[in-house]
Short mmCIF file of C-alpha atoms and ligand atoms in Angstrom, two decimals:
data_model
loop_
_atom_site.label_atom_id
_atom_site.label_comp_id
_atom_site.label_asym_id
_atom_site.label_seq_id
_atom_site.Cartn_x
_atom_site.Cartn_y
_atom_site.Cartn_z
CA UNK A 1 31.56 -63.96 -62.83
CA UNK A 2 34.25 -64.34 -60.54
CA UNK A 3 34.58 -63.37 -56.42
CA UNK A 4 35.25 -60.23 -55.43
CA UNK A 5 37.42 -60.67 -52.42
CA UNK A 6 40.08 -63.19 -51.38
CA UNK A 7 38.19 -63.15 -47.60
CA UNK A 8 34.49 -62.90 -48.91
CA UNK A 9 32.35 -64.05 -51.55
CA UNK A 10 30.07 -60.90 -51.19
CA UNK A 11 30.07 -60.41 -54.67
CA UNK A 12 28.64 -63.81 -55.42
CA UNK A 13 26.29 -63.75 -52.35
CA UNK A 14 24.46 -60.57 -53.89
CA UNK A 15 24.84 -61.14 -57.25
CA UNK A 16 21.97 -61.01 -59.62
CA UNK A 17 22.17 -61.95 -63.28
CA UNK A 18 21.10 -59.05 -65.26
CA UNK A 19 20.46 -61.23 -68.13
CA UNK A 20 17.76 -63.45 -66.56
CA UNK A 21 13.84 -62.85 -66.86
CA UNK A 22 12.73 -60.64 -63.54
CA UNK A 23 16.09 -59.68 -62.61
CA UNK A 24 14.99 -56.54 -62.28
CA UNK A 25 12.55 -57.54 -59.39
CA UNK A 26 15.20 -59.82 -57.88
CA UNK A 27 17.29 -56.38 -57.78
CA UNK A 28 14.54 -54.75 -55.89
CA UNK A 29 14.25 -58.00 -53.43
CA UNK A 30 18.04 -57.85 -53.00
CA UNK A 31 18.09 -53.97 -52.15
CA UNK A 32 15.01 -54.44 -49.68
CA UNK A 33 16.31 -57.85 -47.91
CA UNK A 34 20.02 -56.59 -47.33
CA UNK A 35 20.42 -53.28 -49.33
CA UNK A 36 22.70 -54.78 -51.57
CA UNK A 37 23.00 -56.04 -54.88
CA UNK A 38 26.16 -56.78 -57.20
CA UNK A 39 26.17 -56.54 -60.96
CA UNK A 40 27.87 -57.70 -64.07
CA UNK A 41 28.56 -57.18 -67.69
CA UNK A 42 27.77 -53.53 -67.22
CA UNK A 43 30.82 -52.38 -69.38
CA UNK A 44 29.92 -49.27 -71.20
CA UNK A 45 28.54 -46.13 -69.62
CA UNK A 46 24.89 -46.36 -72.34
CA UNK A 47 24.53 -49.66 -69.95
CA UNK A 48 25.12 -48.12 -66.46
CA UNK A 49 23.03 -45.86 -67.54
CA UNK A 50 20.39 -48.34 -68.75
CA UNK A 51 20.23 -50.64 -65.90
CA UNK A 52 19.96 -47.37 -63.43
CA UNK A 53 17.16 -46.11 -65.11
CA UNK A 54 15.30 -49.29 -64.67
CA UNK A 55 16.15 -49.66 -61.32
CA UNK A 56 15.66 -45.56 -60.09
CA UNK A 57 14.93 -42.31 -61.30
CA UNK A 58 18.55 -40.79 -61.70
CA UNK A 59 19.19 -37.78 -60.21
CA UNK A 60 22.13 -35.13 -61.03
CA UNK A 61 25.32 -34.70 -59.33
CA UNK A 62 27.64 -31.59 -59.06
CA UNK A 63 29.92 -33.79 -60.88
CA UNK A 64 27.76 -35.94 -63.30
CA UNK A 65 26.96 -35.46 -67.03
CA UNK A 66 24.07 -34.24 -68.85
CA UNK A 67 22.95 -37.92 -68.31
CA UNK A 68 23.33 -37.79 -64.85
CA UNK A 69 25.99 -40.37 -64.42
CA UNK A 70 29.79 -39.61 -63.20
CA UNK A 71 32.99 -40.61 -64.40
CA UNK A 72 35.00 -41.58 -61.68
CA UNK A 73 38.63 -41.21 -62.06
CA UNK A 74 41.79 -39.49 -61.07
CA UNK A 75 41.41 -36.35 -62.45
CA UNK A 76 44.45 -35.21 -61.43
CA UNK A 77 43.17 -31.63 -60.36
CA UNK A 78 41.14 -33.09 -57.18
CA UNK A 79 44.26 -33.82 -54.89
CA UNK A 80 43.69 -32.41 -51.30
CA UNK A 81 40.00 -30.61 -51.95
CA UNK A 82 37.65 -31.41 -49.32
CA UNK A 83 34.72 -33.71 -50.37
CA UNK A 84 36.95 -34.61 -54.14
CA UNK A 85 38.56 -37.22 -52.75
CA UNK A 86 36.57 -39.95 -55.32
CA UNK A 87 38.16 -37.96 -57.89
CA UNK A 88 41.90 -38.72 -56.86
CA UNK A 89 43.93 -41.94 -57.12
CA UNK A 90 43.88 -41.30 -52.54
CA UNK A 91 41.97 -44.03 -50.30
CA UNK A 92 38.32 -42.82 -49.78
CA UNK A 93 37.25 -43.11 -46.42
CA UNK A 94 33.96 -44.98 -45.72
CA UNK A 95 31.28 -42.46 -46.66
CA UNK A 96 27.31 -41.91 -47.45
CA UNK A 97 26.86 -40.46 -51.14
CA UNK A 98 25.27 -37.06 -50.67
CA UNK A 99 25.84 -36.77 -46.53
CA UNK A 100 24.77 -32.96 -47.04
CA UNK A 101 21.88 -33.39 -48.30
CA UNK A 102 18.47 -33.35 -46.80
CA UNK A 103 17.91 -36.53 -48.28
CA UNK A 104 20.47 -38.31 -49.58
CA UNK A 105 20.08 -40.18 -52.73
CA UNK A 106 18.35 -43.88 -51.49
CA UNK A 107 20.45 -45.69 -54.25
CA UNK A 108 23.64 -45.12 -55.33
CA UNK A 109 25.22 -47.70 -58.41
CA UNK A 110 29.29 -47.92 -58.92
CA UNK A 111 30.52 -49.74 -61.88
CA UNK A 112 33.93 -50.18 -62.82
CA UNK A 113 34.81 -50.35 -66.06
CA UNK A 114 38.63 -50.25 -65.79
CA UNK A 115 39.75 -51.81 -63.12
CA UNK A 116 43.16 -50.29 -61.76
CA UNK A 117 46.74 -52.34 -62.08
CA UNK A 118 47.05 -51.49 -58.31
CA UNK A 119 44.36 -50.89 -55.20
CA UNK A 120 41.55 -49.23 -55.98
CA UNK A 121 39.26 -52.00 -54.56
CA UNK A 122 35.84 -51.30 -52.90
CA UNK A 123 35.08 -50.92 -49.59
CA UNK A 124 31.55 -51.73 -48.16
CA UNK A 125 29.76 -52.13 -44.47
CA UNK A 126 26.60 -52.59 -43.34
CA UNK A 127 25.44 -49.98 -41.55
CA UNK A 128 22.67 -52.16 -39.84
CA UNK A 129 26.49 -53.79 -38.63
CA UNK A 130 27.74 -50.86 -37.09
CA UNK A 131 24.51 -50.36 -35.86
CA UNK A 132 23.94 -53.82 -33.91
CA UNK A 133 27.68 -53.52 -32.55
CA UNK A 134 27.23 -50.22 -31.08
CA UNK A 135 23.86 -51.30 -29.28
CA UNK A 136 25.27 -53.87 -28.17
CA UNK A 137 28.76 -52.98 -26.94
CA UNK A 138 28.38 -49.30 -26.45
CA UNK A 139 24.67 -48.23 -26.08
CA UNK A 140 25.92 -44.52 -24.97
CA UNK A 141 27.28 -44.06 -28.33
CA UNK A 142 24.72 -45.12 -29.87
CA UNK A 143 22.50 -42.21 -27.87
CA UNK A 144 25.09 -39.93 -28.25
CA UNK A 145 24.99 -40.42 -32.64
CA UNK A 146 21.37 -41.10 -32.68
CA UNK A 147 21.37 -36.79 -31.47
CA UNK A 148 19.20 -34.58 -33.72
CA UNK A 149 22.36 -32.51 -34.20
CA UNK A 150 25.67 -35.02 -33.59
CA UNK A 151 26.93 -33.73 -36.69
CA UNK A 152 26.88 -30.95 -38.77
CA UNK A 153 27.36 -32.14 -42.32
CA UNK A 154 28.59 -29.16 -44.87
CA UNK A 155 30.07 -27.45 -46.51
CA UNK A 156 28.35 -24.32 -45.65
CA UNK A 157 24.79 -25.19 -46.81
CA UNK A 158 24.58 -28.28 -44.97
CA UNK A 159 22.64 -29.64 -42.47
CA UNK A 160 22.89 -30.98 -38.76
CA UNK A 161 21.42 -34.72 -38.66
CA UNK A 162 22.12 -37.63 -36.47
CA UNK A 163 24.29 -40.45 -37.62
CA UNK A 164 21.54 -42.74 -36.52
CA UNK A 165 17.96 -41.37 -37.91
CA UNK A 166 15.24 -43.42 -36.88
CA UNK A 167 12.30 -42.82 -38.87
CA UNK A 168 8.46 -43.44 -38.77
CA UNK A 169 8.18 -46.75 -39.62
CA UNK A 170 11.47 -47.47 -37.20
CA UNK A 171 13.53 -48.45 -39.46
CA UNK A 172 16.68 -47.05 -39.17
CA UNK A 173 18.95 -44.62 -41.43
CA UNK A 174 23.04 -44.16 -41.63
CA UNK A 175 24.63 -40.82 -42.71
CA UNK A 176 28.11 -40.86 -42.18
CA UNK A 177 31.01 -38.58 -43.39
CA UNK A 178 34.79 -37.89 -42.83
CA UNK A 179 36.46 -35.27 -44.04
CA UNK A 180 37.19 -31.73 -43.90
CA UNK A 181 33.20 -30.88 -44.60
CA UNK A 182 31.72 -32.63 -41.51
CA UNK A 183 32.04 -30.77 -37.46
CA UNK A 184 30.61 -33.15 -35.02
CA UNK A 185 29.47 -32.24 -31.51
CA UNK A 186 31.84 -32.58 -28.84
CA UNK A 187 30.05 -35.52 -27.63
CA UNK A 188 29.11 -37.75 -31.00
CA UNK A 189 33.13 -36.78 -31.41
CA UNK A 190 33.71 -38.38 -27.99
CA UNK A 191 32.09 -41.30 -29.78
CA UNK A 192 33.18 -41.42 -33.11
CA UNK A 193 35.98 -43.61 -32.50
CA UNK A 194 33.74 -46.68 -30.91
CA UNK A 195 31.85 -45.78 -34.24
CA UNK A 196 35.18 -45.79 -36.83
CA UNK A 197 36.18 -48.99 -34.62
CA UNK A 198 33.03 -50.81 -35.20
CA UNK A 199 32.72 -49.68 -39.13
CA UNK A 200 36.21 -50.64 -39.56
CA UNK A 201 36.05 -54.33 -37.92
CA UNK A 202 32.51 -54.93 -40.02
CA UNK A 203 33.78 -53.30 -43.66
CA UNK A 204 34.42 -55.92 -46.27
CA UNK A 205 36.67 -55.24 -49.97
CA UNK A 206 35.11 -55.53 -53.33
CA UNK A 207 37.40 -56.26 -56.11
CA UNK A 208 35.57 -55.35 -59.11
CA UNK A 209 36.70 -56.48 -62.27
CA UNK A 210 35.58 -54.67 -65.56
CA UNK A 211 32.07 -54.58 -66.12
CA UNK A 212 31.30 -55.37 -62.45
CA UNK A 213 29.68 -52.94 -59.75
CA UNK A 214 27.19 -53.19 -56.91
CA UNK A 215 23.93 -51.09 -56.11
CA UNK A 216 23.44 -50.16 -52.90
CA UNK A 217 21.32 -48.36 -50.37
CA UNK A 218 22.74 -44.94 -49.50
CA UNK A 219 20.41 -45.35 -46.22
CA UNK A 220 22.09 -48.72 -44.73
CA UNK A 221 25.53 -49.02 -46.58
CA UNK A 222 28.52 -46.80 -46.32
CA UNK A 223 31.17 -47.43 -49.61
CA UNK A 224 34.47 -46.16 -49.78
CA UNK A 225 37.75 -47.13 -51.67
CA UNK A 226 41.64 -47.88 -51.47
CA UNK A 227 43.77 -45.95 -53.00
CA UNK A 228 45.05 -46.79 -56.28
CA UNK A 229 48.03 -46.76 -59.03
CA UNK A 230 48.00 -46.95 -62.85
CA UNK A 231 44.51 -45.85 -64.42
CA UNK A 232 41.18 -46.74 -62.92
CA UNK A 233 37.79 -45.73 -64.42
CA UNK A 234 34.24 -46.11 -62.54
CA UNK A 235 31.15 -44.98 -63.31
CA UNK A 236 27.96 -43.70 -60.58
CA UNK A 237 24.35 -43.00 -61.09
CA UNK A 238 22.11 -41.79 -58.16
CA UNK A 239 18.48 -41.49 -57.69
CA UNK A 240 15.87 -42.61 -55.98
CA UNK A 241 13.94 -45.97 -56.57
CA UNK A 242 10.52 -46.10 -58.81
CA UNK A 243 8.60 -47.67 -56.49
CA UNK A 244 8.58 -46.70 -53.11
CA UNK A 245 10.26 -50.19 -51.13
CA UNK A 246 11.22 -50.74 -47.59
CA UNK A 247 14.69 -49.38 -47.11
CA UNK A 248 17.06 -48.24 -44.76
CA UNK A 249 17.26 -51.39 -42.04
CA UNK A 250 15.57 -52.50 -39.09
CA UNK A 251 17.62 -51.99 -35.48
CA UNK A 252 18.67 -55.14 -33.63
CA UNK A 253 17.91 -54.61 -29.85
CA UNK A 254 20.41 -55.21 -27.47
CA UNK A 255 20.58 -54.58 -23.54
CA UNK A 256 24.50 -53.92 -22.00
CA UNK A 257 26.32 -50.99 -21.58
CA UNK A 258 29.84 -49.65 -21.70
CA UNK A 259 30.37 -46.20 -21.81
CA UNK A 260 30.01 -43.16 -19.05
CA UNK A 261 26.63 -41.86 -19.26
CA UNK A 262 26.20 -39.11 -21.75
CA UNK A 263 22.71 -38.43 -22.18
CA UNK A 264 21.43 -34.85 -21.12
CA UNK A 265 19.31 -34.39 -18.31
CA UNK A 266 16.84 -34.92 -17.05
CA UNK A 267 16.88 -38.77 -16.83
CA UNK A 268 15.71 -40.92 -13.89
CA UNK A 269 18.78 -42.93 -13.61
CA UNK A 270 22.76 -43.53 -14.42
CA UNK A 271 23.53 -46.12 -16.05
CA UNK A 272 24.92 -49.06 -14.16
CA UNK A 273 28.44 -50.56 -14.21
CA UNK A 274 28.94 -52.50 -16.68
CA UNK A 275 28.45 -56.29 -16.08
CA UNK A 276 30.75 -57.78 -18.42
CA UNK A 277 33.50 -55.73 -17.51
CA UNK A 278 35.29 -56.23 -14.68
CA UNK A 279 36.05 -53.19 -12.49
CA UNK A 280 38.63 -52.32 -9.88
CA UNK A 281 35.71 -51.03 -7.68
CA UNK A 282 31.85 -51.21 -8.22
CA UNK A 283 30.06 -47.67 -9.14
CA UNK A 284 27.74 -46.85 -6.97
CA UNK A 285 23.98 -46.55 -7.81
CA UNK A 286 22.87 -43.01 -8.35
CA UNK A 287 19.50 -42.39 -9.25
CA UNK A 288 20.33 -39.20 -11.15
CA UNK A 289 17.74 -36.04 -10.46
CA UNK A 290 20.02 -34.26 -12.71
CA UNK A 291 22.52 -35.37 -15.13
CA UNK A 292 24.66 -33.85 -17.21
CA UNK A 293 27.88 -34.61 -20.07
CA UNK A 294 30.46 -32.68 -22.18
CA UNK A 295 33.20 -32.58 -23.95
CA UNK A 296 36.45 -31.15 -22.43
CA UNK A 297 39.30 -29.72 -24.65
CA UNK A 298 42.61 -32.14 -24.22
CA UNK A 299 44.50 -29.29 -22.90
CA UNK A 300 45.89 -29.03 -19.83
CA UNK A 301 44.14 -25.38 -19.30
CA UNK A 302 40.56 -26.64 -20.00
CA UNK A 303 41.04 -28.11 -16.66
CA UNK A 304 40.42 -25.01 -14.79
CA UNK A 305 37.32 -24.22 -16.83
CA UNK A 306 36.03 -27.92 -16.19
CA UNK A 307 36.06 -27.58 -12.67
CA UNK A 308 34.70 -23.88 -12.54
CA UNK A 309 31.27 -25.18 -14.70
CA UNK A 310 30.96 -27.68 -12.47
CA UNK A 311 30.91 -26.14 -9.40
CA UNK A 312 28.29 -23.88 -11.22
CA UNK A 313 26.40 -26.38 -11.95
CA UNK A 314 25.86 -28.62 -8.90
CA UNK A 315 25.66 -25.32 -6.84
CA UNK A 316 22.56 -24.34 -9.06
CA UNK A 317 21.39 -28.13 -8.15
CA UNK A 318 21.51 -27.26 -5.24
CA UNK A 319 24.05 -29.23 -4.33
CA UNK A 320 25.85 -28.24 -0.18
CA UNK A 321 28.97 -26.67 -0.94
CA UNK A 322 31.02 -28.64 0.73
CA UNK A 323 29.98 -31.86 -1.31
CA UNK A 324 29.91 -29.31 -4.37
CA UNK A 325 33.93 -28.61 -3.52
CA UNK A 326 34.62 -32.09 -3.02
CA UNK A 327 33.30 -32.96 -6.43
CA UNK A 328 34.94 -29.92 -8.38
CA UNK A 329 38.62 -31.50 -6.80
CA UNK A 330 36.99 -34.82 -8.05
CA UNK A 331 36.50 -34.00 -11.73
CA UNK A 332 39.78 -31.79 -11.79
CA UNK A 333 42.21 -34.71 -10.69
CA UNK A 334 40.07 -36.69 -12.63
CA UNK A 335 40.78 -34.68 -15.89
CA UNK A 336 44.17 -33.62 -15.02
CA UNK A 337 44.77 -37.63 -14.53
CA UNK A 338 42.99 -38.27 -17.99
CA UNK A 339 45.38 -35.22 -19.88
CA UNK A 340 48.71 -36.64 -18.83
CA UNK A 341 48.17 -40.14 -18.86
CA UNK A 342 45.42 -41.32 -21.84
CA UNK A 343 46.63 -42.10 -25.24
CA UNK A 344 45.83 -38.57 -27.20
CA UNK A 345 43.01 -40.80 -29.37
CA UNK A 346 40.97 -39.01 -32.40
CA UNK A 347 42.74 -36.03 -33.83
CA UNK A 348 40.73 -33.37 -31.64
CA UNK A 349 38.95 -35.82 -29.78
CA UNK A 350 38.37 -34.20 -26.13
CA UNK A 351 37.91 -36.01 -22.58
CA UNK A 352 34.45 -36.98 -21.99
CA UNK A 353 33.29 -35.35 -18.30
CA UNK A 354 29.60 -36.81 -16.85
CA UNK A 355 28.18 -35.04 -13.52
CA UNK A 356 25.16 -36.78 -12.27
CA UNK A 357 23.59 -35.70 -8.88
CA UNK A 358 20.73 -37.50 -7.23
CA UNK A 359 20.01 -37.03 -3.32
CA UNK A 360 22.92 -34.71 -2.65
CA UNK A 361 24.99 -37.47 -3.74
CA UNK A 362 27.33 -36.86 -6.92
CA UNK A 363 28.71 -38.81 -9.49
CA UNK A 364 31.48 -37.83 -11.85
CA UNK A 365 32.89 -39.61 -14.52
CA UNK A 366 35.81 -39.03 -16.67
CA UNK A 367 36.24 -41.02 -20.53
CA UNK A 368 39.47 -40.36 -21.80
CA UNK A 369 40.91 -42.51 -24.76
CA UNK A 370 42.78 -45.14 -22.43
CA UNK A 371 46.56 -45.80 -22.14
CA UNK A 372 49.43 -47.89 -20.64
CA UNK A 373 48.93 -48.60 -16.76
CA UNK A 374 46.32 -48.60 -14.63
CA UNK A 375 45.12 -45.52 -12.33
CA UNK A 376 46.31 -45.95 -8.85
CA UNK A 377 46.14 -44.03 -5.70
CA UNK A 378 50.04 -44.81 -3.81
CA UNK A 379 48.31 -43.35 -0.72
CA UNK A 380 50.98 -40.62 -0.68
CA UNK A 381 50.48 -37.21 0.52
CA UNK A 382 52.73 -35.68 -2.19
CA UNK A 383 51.01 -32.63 -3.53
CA UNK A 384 52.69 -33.17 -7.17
CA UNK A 385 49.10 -35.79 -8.01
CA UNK A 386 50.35 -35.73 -11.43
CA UNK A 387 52.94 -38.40 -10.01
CA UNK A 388 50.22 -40.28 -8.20
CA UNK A 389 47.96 -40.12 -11.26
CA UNK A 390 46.75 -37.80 -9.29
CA UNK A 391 43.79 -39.95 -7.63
CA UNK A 392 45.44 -39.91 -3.82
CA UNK A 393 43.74 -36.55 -3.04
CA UNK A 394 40.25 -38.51 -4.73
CA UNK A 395 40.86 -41.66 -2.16
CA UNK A 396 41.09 -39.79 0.84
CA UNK A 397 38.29 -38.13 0.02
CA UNK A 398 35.46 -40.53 -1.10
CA UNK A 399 35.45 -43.26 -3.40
CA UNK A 400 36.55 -43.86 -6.78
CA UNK A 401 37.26 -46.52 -9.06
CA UNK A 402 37.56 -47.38 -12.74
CA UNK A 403 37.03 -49.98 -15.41
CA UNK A 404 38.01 -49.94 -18.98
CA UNK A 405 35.62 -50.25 -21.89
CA UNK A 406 35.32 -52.47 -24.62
CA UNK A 407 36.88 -50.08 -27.22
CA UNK A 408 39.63 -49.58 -25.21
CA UNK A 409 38.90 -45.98 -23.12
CA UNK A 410 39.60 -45.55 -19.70
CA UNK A 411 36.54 -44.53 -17.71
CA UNK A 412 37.66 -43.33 -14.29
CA UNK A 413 34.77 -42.58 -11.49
CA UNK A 414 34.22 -40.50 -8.19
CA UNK A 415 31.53 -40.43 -5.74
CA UNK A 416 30.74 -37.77 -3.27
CA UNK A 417 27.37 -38.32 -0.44
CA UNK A 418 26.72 -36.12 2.11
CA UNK A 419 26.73 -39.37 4.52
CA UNK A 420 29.96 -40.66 3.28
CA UNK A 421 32.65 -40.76 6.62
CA UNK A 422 35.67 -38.51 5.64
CA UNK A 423 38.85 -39.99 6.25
CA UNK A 424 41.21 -38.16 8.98
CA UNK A 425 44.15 -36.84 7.02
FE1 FE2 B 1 30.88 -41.83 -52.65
#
């Protein structure tokens, strides 16, 4: 048996020896300790076959034999279909097997039985990882992915889920997808890119020689792939274990925040600054009565429609309409600010907007994907903001500030109270 990667020895830690007495139970220990298991000496597709049915009861793919297992390899008639991409010699992206479904497939084996000349190496990460690191670092995300409907995984017949499912028991599941086949809400897409950053920091390569594979939990691992030259063959089984065994992984509990708030209302408070980040100005404390987040279009005429719904809504909050103007100007320099001067981010990816209100006193808050400089008000009077970063207008009216997160957004801040003293312009 040799290692699998030239940084890790994951192949060796996980490695069971197929040809020992209760290797099959050390399999099952493996799977419900870390998820993961790594193989050998699996080199024809009768002994894929063999070793999954002791291990699961196989279930049938759209693309698997009469046996239920699939050949994976470059068809050459795959290139550019959404959801083929296993089937070209193209990197696939880090993925769960059977996103769609209603239940994905718990296990999911991948043998290779001809390694490619070039690439074509494995790609693995712990979901419980990305999991932990989001808690940890970015708690809103983590909210924001754990949603009932974050995502909408198709094609047509599929299904909205969370990324983050926890179940009964409280153990935790991952369902994750990238491609053409998955539209995510415009808030878990606000997110996705703490959640890409985090998956692609914690993912570690797999070289598999021939014979070699790994089984792993479709519930806790994601598994993707480099892209490849020459001929590479693998081959997959699915299914479900025989015996029903704790799966999917237990959270890790963590306490600090990064993010702007982007839970729906009602909730009884926003979220604090941050204490490990160090901002220009402290937020203020708002205990939010009603609270509020979306998504806005990075387009320069979404700005309009930003500040119209928000006026709507604090004004149905009840909000005084002069504190409801202030706060409309607020989140419109805000977003104009975030359009010109943040990096554009995600493909698609929008500005994230927050409006809390608590006491007559409003909060808005403004993600955008970060950028070079630093937002500053040059205490001009010039009516072009755009030069200004457009925050002069926003300091002579109330406060702002603005700190930037761990992943490397911007999160800019203004506060309106009906006690707050007005500057004289
Ligand atoms: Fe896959």
């Amino acid at each position: 048996m040799s290692a699998a990667s030239p940084a890790t020895d994951l192949f060796a830690r996980h490695y069971v020896d197929l040809q020992l007495s209760g290797a099959v139970g050390r399999v099952a220990g493996g799977l419900s300790a870390a998820g993961l298991v790594t193989v050998d000496r699996l080199t024809t597709r009768s002994r894929v076959l063999g070793f999954a049915a002791q291990v699961m009861r196989v279930v049938h793919h759209r693309d698997s034999g009469a046996d239920g297992v699939t050949a994976i390899y470059n068809t050459g008639r795959h290139d550019e279909r959404p959801g083929f991409a296993g089937l070209t010699n193209g990197e696939l992206a880090l993925h769960t097997e059977g996103a769609a479904l209603q239940s994905p497939p718990r296990l999911m084996l991948m043998v290779c039985t001809q390694p490619a000349p070039e690439g074509g190496h494995s790609l693995l990460v712990d979901g419980r990882t990305i999991h932990a690191e989001l808690e940890q670092r970015c708690p809103d995300a983590m909210a924001v992915l754990s949603g009932p409907r974050a995502g909408f995984f198709g094609p047509s017949a599929g299904i909205f889920a969370p990324v983050f499912a926890r179940h009964e028991d409280g153990r935790v599941a991952v369902r994750y997808r990238q491609n053409g086949l998955v539209r995510w809400s415009p808030l878990a897409q606000m997110h996705l890119h703490s959640f890409w950053t985090a998956a692609k920091r914690n993912q570690q390569m797999l070289t598999l020689e021939a014979g070699q594979g790994y089984l792993l939990d479709n519930h806790r691992w994601l598994h993707g792939r480099t892209a490849f030259d020459g001929a590479r063959r693998c081959y997959r089984a699915l299914g479900n274990p025989h015996e029903p065994a704790p799966s999917r992984f237990p959270p890790q509990k963590h306490g600090r925040g990064c993010g702007m708030s982007v839970v729906t209302a009602p909730r009884a408070s926003a979220p604090q600054a941050s204490q490990t980040v160090p901002a220009l100005r402290k937020r203020p404390r708002l205990r939010a009565k009603h609270l509020q987040a979306m998504g806005v279009p990075r387009q320069r005429e979404a700005v309009s429609e930003a500040r119209r719904t928000v006026r709507r809504l604090l004004l149905r909050w009840g909000v005084g309409p002069q504190e409801a103007f202030e706060a409309e100007l607020f989140a419109a320099e805000l977003l104009t600010n975030a359009y010109h001067h943040s990096r554009a981010g995600t493909p698609g990816a929008e500005i994230g907007l927050c409006i809390a209100e608590g006491g007559g006193a409003v909060l808005i808050e403004v993600e955008d994907a970060g950028g070079e400089g630093r937002p500053t008000a040059r205490g001009q009077t010039d009516e072009d903001a755009e030069h200004g970063r457009g925050l002069d207008l926003v300091e002579s009216l109330g406060r702002w500030g603005w700190r930037t997160l761990p992943d490397g957004h911007l999160s800019t801040w203004a506060y309106v109270h009906p006690a707050l003293q007005r500057p004289t312009r």
